[in-house]
PDB file of C-alpha atoms in Angstrom:
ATOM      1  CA  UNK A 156       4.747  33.315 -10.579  1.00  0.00           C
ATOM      2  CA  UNK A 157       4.326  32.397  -6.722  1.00  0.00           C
ATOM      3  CA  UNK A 158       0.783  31.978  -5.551  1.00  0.00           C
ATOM      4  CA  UNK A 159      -0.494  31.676  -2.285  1.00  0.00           C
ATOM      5  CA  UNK A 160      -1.477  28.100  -3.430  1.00  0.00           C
ATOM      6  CA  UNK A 161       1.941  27.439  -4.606  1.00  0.00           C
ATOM      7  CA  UNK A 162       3.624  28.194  -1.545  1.00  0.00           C
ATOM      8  CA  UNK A 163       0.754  25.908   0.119  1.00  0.00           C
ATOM      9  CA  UNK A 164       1.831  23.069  -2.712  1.00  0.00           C
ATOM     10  CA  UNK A 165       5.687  23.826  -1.525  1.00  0.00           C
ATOM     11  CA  UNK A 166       4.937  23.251   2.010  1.00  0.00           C
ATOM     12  CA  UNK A 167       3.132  20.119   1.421  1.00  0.00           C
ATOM     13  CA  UNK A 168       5.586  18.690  -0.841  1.00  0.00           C
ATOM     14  CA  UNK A 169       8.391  19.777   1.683  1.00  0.00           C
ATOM     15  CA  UNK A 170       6.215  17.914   4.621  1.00  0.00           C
ATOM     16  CA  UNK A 171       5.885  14.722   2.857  1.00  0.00           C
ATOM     17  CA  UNK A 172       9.989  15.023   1.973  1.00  0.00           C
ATOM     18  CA  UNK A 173      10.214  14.865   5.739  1.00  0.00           C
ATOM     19  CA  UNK A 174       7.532  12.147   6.450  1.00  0.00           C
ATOM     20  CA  UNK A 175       9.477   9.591   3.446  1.00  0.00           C
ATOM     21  CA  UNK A 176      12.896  10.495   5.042  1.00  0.00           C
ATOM     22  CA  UNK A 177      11.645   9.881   8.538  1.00  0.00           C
ATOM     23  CA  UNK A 178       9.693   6.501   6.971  1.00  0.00           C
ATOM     24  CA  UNK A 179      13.206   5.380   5.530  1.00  0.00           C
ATOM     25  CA  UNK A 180      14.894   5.894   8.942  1.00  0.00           C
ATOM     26  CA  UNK A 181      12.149   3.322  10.358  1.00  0.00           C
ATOM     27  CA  UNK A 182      11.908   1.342   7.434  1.00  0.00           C
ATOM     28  CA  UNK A 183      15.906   0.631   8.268  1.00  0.00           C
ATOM     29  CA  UNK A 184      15.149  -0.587  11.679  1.00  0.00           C
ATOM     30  CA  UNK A 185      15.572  -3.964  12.925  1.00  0.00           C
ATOM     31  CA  UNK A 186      12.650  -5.924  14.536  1.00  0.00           C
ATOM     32  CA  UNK A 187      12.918  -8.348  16.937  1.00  0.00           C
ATOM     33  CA  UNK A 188      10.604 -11.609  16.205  1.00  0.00           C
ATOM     34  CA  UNK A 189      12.417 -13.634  18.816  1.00  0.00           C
ATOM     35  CA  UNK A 190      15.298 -14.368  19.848  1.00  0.00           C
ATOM     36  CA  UNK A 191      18.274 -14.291  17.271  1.00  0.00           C
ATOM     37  CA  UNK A 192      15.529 -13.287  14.678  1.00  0.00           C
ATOM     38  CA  UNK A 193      15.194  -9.889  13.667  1.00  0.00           C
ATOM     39  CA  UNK A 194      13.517  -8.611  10.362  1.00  0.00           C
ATOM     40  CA  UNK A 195      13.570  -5.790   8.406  1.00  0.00           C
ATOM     41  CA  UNK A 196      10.471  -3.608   8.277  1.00  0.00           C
ATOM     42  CA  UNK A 197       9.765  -4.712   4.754  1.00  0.00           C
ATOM     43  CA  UNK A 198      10.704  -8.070   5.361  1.00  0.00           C
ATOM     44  CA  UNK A 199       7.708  -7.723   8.478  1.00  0.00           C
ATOM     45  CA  UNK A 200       5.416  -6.042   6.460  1.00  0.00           C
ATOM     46  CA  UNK A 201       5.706  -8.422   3.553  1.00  0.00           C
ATOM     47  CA  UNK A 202       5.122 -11.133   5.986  1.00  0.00           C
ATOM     48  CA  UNK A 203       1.728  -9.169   7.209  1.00  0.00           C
ATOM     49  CA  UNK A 204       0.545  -8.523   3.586  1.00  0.00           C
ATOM     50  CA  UNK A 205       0.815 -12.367   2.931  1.00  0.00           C
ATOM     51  CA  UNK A 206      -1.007 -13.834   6.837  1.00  0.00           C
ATOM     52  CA  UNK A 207      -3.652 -11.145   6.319  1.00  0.00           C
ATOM     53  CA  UNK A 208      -4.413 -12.255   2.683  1.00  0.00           C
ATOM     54  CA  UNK A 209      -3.938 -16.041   3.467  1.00  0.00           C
ATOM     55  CA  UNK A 210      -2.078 -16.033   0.376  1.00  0.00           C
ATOM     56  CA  UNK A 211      -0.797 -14.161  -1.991  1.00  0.00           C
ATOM     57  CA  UNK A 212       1.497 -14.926  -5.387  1.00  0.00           C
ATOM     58  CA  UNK A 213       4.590 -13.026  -6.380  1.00  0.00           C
ATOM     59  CA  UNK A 214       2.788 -10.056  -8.480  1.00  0.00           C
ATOM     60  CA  UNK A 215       0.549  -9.448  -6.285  1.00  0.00           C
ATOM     61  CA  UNK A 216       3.268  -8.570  -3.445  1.00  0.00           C
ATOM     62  CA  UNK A 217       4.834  -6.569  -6.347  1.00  0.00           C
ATOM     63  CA  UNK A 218       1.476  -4.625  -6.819  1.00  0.00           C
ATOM     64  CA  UNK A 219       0.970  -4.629  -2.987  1.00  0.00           C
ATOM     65  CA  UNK A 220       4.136  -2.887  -2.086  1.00  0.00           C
ATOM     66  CA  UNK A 221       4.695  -0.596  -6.031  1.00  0.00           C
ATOM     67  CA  UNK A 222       6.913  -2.377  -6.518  1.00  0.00           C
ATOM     68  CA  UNK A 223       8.595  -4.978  -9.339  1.00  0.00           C
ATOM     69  CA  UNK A 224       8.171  -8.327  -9.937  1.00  0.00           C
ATOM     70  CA  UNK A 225      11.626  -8.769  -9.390  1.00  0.00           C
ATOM     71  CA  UNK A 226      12.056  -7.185  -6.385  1.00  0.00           C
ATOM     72  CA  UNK A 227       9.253  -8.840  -4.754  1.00  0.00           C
ATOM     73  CA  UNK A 228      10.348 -12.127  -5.877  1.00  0.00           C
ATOM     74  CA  UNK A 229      13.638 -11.399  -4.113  1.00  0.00           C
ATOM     75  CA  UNK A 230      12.212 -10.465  -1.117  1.00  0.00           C
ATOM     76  CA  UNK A 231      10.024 -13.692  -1.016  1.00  0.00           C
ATOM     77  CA  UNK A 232      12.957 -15.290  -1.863  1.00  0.00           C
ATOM     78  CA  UNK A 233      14.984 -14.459   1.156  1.00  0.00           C
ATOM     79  CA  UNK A 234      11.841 -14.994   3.648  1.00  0.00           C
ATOM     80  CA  UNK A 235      11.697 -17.982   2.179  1.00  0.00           C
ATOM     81  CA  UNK A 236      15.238 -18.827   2.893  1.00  0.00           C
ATOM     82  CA  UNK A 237      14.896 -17.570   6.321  1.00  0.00           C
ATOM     83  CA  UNK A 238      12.010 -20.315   6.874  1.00  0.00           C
ATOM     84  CA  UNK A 239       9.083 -17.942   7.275  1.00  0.00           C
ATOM     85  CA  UNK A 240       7.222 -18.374   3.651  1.00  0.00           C
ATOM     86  CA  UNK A 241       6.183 -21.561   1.903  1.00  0.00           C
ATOM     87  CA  UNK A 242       6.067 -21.155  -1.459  1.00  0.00           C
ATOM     88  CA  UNK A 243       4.572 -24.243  -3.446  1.00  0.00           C
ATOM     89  CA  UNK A 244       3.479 -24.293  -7.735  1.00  0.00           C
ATOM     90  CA  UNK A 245      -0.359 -22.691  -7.837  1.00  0.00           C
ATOM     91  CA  UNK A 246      -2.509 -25.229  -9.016  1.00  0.00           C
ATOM     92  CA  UNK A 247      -3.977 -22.984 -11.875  1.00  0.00           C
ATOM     93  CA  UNK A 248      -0.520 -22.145 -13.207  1.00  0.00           C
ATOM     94  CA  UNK A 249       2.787 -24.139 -13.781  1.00  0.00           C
ATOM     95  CA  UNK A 250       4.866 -20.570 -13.784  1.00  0.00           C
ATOM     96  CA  UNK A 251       3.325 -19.231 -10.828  1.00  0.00           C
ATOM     97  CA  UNK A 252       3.758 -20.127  -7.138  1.00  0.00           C
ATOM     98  CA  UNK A 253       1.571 -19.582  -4.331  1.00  0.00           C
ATOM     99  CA  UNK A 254       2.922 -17.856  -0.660  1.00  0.00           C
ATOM    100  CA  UNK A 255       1.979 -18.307   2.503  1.00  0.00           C
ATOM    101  CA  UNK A 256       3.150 -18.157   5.806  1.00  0.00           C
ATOM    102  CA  UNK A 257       5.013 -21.527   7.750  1.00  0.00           C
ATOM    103  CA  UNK A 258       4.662 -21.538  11.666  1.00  0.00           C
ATOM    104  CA  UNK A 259       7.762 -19.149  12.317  1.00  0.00           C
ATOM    105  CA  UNK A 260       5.883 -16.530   9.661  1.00  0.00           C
ATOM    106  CA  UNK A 261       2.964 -16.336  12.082  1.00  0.00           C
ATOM    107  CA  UNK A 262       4.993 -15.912  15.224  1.00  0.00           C
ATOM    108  CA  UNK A 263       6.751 -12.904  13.272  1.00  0.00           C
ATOM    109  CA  UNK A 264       3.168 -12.060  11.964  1.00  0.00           C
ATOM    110  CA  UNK A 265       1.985 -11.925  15.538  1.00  0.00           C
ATOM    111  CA  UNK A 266       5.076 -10.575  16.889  1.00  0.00           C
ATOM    112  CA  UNK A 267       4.697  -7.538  14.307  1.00  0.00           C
ATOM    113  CA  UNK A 268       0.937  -6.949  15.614  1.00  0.00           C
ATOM    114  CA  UNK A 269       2.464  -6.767  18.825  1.00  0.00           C
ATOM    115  CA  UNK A 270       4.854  -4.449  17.960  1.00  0.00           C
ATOM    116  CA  UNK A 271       3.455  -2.125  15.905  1.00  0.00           C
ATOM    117  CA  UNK A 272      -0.336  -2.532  17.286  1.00  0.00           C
ATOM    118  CA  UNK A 273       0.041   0.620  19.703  1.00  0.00           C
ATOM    119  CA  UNK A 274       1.442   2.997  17.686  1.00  0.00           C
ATOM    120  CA  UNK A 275      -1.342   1.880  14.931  1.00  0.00           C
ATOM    121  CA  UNK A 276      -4.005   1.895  17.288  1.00  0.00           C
ATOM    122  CA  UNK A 277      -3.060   5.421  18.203  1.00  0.00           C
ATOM    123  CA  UNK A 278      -2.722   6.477  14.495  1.00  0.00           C
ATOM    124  CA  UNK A 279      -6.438   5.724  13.689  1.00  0.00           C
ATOM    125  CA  UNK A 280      -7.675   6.929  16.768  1.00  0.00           C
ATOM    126  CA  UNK A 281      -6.070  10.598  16.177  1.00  0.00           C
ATOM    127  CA  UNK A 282      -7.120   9.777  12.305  1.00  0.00           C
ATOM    128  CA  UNK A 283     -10.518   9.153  13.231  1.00  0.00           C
ATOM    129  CA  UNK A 284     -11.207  12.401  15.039  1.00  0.00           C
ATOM    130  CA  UNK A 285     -10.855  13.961  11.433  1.00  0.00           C
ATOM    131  CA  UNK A 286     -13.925  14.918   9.650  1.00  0.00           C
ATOM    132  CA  UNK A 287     -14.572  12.124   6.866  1.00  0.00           C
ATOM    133  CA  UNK A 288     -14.397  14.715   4.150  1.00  0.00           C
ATOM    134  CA  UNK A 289     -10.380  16.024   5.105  1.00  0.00           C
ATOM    135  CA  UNK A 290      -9.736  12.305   5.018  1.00  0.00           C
ATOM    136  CA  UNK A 291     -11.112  12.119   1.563  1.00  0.00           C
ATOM    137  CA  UNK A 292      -9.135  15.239   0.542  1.00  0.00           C
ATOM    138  CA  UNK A 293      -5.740  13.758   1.864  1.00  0.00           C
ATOM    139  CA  UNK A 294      -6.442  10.540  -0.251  1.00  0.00           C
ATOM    140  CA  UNK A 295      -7.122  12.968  -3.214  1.00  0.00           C
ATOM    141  CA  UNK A 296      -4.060  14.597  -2.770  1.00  0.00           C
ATOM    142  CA  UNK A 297      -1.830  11.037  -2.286  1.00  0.00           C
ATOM    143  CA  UNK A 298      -3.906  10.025  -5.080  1.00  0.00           C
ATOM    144  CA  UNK A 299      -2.607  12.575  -7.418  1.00  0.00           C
ATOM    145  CA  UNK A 300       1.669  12.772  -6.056  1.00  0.00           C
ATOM    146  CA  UNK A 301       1.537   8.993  -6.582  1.00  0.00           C
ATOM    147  CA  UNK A 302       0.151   9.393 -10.074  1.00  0.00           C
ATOM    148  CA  UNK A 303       2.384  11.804 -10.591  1.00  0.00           C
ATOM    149  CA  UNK A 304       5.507   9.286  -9.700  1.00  0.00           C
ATOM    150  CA  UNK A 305       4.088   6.194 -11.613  1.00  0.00           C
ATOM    151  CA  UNK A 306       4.479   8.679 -13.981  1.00  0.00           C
ATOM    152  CA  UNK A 307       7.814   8.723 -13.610  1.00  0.00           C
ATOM    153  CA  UNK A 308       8.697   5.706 -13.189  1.00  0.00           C
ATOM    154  CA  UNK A 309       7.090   4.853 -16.355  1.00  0.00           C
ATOM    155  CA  UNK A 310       9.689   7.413 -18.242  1.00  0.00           C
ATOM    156  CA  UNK A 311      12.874   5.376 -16.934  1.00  0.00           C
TER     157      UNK A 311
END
């Protein structure tokens, strides 16, 4: 049976559809570092997680981004290859390695607080002119759709 509520749910669910889709699109677009060095927007934002944290180890990028071990540790992996993220043995563990940014990693570090600084600065302004309390509902409701799909996960 259709409720008022459940056409509400609909529309939100159909809303954050278009917000993913539309995050995919940018998620898919180059950026420039410098010259002859572009990234991918997960490439960039792996390479913010790690400068802003100092350092970071493999699992922890996994848990950062939801996503797996393995797919973090190929994505380190390749910015390593690229020459933007040392990654040396942690000194409390034999199996794990610690990650942190070389000198090119902090120009793309910068360069990505460059490029994305207005549009973020803009974000939490027009954020920040919400009450606190519809803030706290939103993260309710993100709390619960991402429950819902680690739920999911979990079943494949």
């Amino acid at each position: 049976m259709d409720t008022p509520a459940h056409d509400s749910i609909d529309a939100l669910i159909r809303h954050l559809l278009r917000l993913l889709n539309k995050l995919d699109r940018i998620e898919k677009q180059p950026i420039q570092v410098e010259d002859g060095l572009d990234l991918s927007t997960k490439e960039i934002h792996t390479v913010e997680a790690i400068g802003k944290r100092g350092t970071m180890n493999v699992t922890e990028v996994g848990t950062h981004f939801g996503i797996t071990k393995g797919a973090a540790s190929q994505r380190i992996s390749r910015l390593v290859e690229r020459g933007l993220v040392a990654k040396r043995a942690a000194a409390h563990s034999n199996k794990e390695f610690e990650l942190s940014l070389t000198d090119l990693g902090w120009r793309a570090f910068r360069a990505h607080e460059h490029y994305h600084g207005r549009a973020k600065t803009e974000l939490i302004e027009r954020l920040a002119a919400l009450p606190r309390e519809q803030l706290d509902d939103v993260t309710v409701v993100l709390d619960i759709m991402e429950g819902v799909m680690n739920e999911r996960l979990r079943e494949q």
